[in-house]
PDB file of C-alpha atoms in Angstrom:
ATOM      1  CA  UNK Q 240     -26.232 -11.021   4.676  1.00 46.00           C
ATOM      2  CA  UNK Q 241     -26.970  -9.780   1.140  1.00 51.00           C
ATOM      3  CA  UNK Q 242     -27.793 -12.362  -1.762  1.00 48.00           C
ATOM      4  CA  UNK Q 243     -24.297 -11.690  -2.973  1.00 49.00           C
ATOM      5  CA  UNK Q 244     -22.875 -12.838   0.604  1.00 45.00           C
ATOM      6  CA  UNK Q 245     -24.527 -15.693   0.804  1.00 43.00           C
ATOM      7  CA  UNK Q 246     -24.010 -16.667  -2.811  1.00 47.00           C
ATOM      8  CA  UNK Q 247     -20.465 -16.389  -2.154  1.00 53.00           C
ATOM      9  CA  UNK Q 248     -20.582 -18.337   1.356  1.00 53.00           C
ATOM     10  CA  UNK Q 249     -19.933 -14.825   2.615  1.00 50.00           C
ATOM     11  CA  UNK Q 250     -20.518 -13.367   6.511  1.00 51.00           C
ATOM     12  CA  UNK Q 251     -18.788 -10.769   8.122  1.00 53.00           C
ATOM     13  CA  UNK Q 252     -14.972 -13.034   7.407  1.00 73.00           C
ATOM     14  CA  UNK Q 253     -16.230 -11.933   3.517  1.00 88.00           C
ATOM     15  CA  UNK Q 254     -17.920  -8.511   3.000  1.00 94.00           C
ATOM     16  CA  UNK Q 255     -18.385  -8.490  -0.797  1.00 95.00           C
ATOM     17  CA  UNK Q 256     -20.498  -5.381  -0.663  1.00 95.00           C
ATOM     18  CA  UNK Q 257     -17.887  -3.752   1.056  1.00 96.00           C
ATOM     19  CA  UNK Q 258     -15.577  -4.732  -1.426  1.00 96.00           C
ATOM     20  CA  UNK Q 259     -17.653  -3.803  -4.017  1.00 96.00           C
ATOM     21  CA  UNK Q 260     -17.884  -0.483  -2.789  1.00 97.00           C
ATOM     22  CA  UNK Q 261     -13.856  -0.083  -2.666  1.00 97.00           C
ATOM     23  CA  UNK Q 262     -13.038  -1.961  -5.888  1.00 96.00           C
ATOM     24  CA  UNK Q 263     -15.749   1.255  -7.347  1.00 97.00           C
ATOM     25  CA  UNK Q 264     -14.007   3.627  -5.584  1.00 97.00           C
ATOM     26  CA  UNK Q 265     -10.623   2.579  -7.246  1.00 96.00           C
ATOM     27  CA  UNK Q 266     -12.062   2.699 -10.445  1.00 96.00           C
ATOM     28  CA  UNK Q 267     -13.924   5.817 -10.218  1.00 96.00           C
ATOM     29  CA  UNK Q 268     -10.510   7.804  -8.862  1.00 93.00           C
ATOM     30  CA  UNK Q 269      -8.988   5.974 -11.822  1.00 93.00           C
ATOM     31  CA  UNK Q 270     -11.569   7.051 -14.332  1.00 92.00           C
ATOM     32  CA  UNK Q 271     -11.493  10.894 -13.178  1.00 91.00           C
ATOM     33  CA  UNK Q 272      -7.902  11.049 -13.111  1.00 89.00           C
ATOM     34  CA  UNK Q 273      -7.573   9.673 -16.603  1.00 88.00           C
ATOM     35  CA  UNK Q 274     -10.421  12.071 -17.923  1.00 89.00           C
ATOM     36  CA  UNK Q 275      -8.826  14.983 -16.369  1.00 88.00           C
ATOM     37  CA  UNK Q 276      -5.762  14.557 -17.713  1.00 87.00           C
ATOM     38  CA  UNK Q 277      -7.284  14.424 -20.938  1.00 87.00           C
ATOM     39  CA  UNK Q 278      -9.512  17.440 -20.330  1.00 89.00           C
ATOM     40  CA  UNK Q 279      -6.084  19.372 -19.463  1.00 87.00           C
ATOM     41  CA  UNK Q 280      -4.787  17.805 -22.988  1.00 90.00           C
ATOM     42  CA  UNK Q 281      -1.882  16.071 -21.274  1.00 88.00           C
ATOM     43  CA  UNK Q 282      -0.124  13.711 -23.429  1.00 84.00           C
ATOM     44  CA  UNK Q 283       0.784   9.758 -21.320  1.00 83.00           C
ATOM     45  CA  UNK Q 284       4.319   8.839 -22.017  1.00 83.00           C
ATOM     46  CA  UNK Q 285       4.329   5.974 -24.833  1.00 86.00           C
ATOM     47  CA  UNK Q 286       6.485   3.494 -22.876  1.00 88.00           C
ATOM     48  CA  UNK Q 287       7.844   3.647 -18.984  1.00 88.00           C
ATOM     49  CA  UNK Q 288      11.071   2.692 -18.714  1.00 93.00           C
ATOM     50  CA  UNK Q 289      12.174  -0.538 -17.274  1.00 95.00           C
ATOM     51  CA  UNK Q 290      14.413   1.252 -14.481  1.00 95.00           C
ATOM     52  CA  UNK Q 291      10.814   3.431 -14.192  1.00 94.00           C
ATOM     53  CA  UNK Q 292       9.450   0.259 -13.459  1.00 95.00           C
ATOM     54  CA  UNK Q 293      11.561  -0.990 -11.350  1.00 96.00           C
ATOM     55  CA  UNK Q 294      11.585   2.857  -9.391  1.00 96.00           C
ATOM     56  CA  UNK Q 295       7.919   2.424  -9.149  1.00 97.00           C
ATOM     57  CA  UNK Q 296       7.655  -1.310  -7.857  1.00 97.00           C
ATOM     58  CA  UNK Q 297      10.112  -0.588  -4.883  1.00 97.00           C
ATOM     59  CA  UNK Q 298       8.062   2.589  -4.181  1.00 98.00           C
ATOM     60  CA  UNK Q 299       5.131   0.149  -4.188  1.00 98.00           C
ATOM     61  CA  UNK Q 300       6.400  -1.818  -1.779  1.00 98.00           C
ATOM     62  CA  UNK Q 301       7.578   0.611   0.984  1.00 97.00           C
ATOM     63  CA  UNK Q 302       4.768   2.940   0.290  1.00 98.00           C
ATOM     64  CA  UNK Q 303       2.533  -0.025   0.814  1.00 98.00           C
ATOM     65  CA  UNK Q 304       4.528  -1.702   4.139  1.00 97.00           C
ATOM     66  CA  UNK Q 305       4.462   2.047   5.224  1.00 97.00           C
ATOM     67  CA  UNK Q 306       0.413   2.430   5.512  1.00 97.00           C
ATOM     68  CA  UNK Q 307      -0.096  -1.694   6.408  1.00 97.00           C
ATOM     69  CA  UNK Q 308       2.756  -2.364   8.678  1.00 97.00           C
ATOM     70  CA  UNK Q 309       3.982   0.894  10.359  1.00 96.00           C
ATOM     71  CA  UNK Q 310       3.497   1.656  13.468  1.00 94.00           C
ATOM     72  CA  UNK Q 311       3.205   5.140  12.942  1.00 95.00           C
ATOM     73  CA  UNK Q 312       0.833   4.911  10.729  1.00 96.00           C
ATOM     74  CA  UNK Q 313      -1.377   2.848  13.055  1.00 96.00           C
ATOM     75  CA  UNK Q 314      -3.765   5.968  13.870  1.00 97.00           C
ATOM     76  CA  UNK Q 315      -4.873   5.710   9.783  1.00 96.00           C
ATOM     77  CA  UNK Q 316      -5.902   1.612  10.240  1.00 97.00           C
ATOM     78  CA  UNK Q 317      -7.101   2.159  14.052  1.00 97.00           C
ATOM     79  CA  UNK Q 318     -10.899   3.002  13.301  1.00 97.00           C
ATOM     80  CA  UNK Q 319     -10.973  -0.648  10.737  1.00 98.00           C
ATOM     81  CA  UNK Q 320      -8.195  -2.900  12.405  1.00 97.00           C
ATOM     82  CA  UNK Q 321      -6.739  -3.876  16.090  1.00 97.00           C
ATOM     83  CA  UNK Q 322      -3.576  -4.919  16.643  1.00 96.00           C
ATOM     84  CA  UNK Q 323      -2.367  -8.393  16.642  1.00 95.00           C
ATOM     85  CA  UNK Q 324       0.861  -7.937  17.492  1.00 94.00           C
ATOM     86  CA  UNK Q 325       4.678  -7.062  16.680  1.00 92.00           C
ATOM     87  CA  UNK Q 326       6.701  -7.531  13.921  1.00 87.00           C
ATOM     88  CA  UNK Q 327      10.295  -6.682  12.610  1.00 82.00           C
ATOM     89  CA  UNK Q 328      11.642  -3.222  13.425  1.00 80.00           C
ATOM     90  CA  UNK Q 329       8.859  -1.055  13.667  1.00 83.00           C
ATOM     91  CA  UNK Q 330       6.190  -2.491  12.143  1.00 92.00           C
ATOM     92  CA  UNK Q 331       3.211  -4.362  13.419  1.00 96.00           C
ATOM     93  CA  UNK Q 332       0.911  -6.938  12.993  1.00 96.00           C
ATOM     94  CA  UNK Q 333      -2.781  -5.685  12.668  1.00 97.00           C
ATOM     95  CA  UNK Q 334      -6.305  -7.581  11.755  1.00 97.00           C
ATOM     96  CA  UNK Q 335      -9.353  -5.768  10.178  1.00 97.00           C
ATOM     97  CA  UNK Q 336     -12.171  -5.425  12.573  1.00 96.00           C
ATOM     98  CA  UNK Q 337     -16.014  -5.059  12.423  1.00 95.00           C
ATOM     99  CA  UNK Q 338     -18.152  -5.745   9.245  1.00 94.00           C
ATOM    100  CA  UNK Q 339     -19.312  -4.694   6.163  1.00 95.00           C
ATOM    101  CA  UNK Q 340     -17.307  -1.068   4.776  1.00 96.00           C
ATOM    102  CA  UNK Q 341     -15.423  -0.903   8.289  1.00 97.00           C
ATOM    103  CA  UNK Q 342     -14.115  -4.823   7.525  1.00 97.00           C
ATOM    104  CA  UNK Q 343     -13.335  -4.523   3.661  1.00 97.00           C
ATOM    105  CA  UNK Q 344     -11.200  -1.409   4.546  1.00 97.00           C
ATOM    106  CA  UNK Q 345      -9.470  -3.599   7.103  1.00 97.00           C
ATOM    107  CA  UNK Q 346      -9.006  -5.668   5.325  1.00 97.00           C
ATOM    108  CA  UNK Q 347      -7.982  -3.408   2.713  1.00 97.00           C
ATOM    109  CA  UNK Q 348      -5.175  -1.498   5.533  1.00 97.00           C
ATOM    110  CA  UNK Q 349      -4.159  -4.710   6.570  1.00 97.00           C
ATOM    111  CA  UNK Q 350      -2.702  -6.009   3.566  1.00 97.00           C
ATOM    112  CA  UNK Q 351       0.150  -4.692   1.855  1.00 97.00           C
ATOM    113  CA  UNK Q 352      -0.711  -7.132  -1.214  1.00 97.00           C
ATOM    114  CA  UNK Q 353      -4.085  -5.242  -1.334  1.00 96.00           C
ATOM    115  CA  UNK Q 354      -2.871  -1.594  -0.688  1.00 97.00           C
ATOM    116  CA  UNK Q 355      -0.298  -2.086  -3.225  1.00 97.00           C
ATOM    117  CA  UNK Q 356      -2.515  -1.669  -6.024  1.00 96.00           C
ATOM    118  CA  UNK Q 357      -3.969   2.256  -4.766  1.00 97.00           C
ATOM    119  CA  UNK Q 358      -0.590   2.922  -4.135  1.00 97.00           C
ATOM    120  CA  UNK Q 359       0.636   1.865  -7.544  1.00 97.00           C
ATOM    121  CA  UNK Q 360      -1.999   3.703  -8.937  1.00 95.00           C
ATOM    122  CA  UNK Q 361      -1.416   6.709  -6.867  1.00 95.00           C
ATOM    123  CA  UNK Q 362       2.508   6.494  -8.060  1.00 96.00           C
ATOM    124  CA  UNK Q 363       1.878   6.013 -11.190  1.00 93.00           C
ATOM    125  CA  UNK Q 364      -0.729   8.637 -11.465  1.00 91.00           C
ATOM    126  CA  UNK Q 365       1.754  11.220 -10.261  1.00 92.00           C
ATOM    127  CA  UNK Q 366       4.469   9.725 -12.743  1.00 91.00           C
ATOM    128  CA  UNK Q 367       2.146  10.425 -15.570  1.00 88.00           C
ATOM    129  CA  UNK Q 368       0.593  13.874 -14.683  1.00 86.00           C
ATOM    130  CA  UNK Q 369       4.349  15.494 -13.353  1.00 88.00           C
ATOM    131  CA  UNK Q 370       7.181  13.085 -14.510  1.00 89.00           C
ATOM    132  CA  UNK Q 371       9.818  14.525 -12.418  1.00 93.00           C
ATOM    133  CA  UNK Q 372       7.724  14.980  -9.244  1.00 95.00           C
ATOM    134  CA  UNK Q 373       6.595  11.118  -9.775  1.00 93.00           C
ATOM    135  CA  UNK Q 374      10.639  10.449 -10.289  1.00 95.00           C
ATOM    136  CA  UNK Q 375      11.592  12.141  -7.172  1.00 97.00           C
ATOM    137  CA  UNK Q 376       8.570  10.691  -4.879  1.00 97.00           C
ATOM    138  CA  UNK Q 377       9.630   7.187  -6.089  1.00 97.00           C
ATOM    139  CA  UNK Q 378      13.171   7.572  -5.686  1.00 97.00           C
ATOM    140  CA  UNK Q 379      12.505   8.638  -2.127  1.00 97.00           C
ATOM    141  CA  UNK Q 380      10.610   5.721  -1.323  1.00 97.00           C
ATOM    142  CA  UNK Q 381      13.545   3.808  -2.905  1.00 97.00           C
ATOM    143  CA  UNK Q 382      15.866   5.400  -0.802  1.00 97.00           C
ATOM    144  CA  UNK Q 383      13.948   4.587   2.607  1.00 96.00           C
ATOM    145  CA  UNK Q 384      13.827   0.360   1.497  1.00 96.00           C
ATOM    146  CA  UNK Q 385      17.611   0.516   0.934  1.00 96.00           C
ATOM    147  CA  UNK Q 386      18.346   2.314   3.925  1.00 95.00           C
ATOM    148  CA  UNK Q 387      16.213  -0.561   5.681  1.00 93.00           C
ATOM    149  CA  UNK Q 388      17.995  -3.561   3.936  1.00 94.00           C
ATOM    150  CA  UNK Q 389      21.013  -1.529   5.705  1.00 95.00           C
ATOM    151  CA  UNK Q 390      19.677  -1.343   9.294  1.00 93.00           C
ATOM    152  CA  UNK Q 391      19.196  -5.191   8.841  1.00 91.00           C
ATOM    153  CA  UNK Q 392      22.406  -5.972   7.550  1.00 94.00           C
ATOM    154  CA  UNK Q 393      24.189  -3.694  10.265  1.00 94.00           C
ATOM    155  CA  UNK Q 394      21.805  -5.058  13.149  1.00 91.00           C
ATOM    156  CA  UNK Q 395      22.534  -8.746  12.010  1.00 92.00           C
ATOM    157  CA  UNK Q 396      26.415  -7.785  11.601  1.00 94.00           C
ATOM    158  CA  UNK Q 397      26.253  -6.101  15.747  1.00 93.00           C
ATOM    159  CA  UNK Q 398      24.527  -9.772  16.686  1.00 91.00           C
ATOM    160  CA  UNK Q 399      26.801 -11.782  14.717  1.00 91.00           C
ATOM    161  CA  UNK Q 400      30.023  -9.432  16.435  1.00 93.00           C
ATOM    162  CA  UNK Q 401      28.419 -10.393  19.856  1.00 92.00           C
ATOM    163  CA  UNK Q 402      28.307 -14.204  19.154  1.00 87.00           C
TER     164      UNK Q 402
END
């Protein structure tokens, strides 16, 4: 355990210097993409939009659920998690594994709260370097979170018909 672990009541259930290492990550891809975009002299919008907003948060969410919760996204989490079990429709219930890097990055996979945050930046990112690229991406995402509030409503409609 590093002084930091201990300090912090840490162990392999708390890798700080794993953490460390991603929340430096994050802000290093965060810090290069905003310099390059100023290298390439390309202006930020002033203000997003609150439907923009709204477009990006529901992107957010699915993107995030999609790497977290999917199960065909399992072979991306399978090196830092295991599975726990099912869930609803097709996603699943995974739980990081090992320690240090390997168990912040669970951790990290895990957690749609957590991923949210890369993928926000990532979205937003893409919003502010090509607008309409960033627009369509988003929308798409949109798209696959309505079609899934409708494959809920229609499955709970069938079981309700049944009754």
């Amino acid at each position: 355990m590093t002084d930091v672990d201990q300090r912090q009541g840490g162990g392999e259930d708390n890798p700080l210097g794993g953490y460390a290492a991603l929340a430096a990550t994050f802000a290093t891809g965060a810090g290069v993409s905003a310099a390059t975009a100023r290298r390439r002299g390309l202006r930020l919008p002033d203000t997003v939009p609150p439907w923009g907003v709204a477009l990006l948060g529901v992107a957010t969410f699915k993107a995030s659920r999609l790497v977290t919760k999917d199960k065909v996204t399992s072979f991306l989490r399978a090196p830092f998690t295991r599975r726990e079990g099912e869930g609803e429709g097709s996603e699943v219930m995974d739980a990081p594994r090992g320690t240090g890097l390997r168990r912040a990055v669970g951790d990290l996979v895990s957690c749609p709260f957590c991923t949210s945050a890369w993928v926000a930046g990532g979205l937003v990112g893409t919003y502010a370097v090509a607008p309409r690229a960033g627009r369509l991406l988003a929308a798409g995402l949109s798209a696959v979170v309505v079609s899934d509030w409708l494959q809920y409503a229609w499955t709970a409609t069938e079981q309700k018909a049944q009754e």
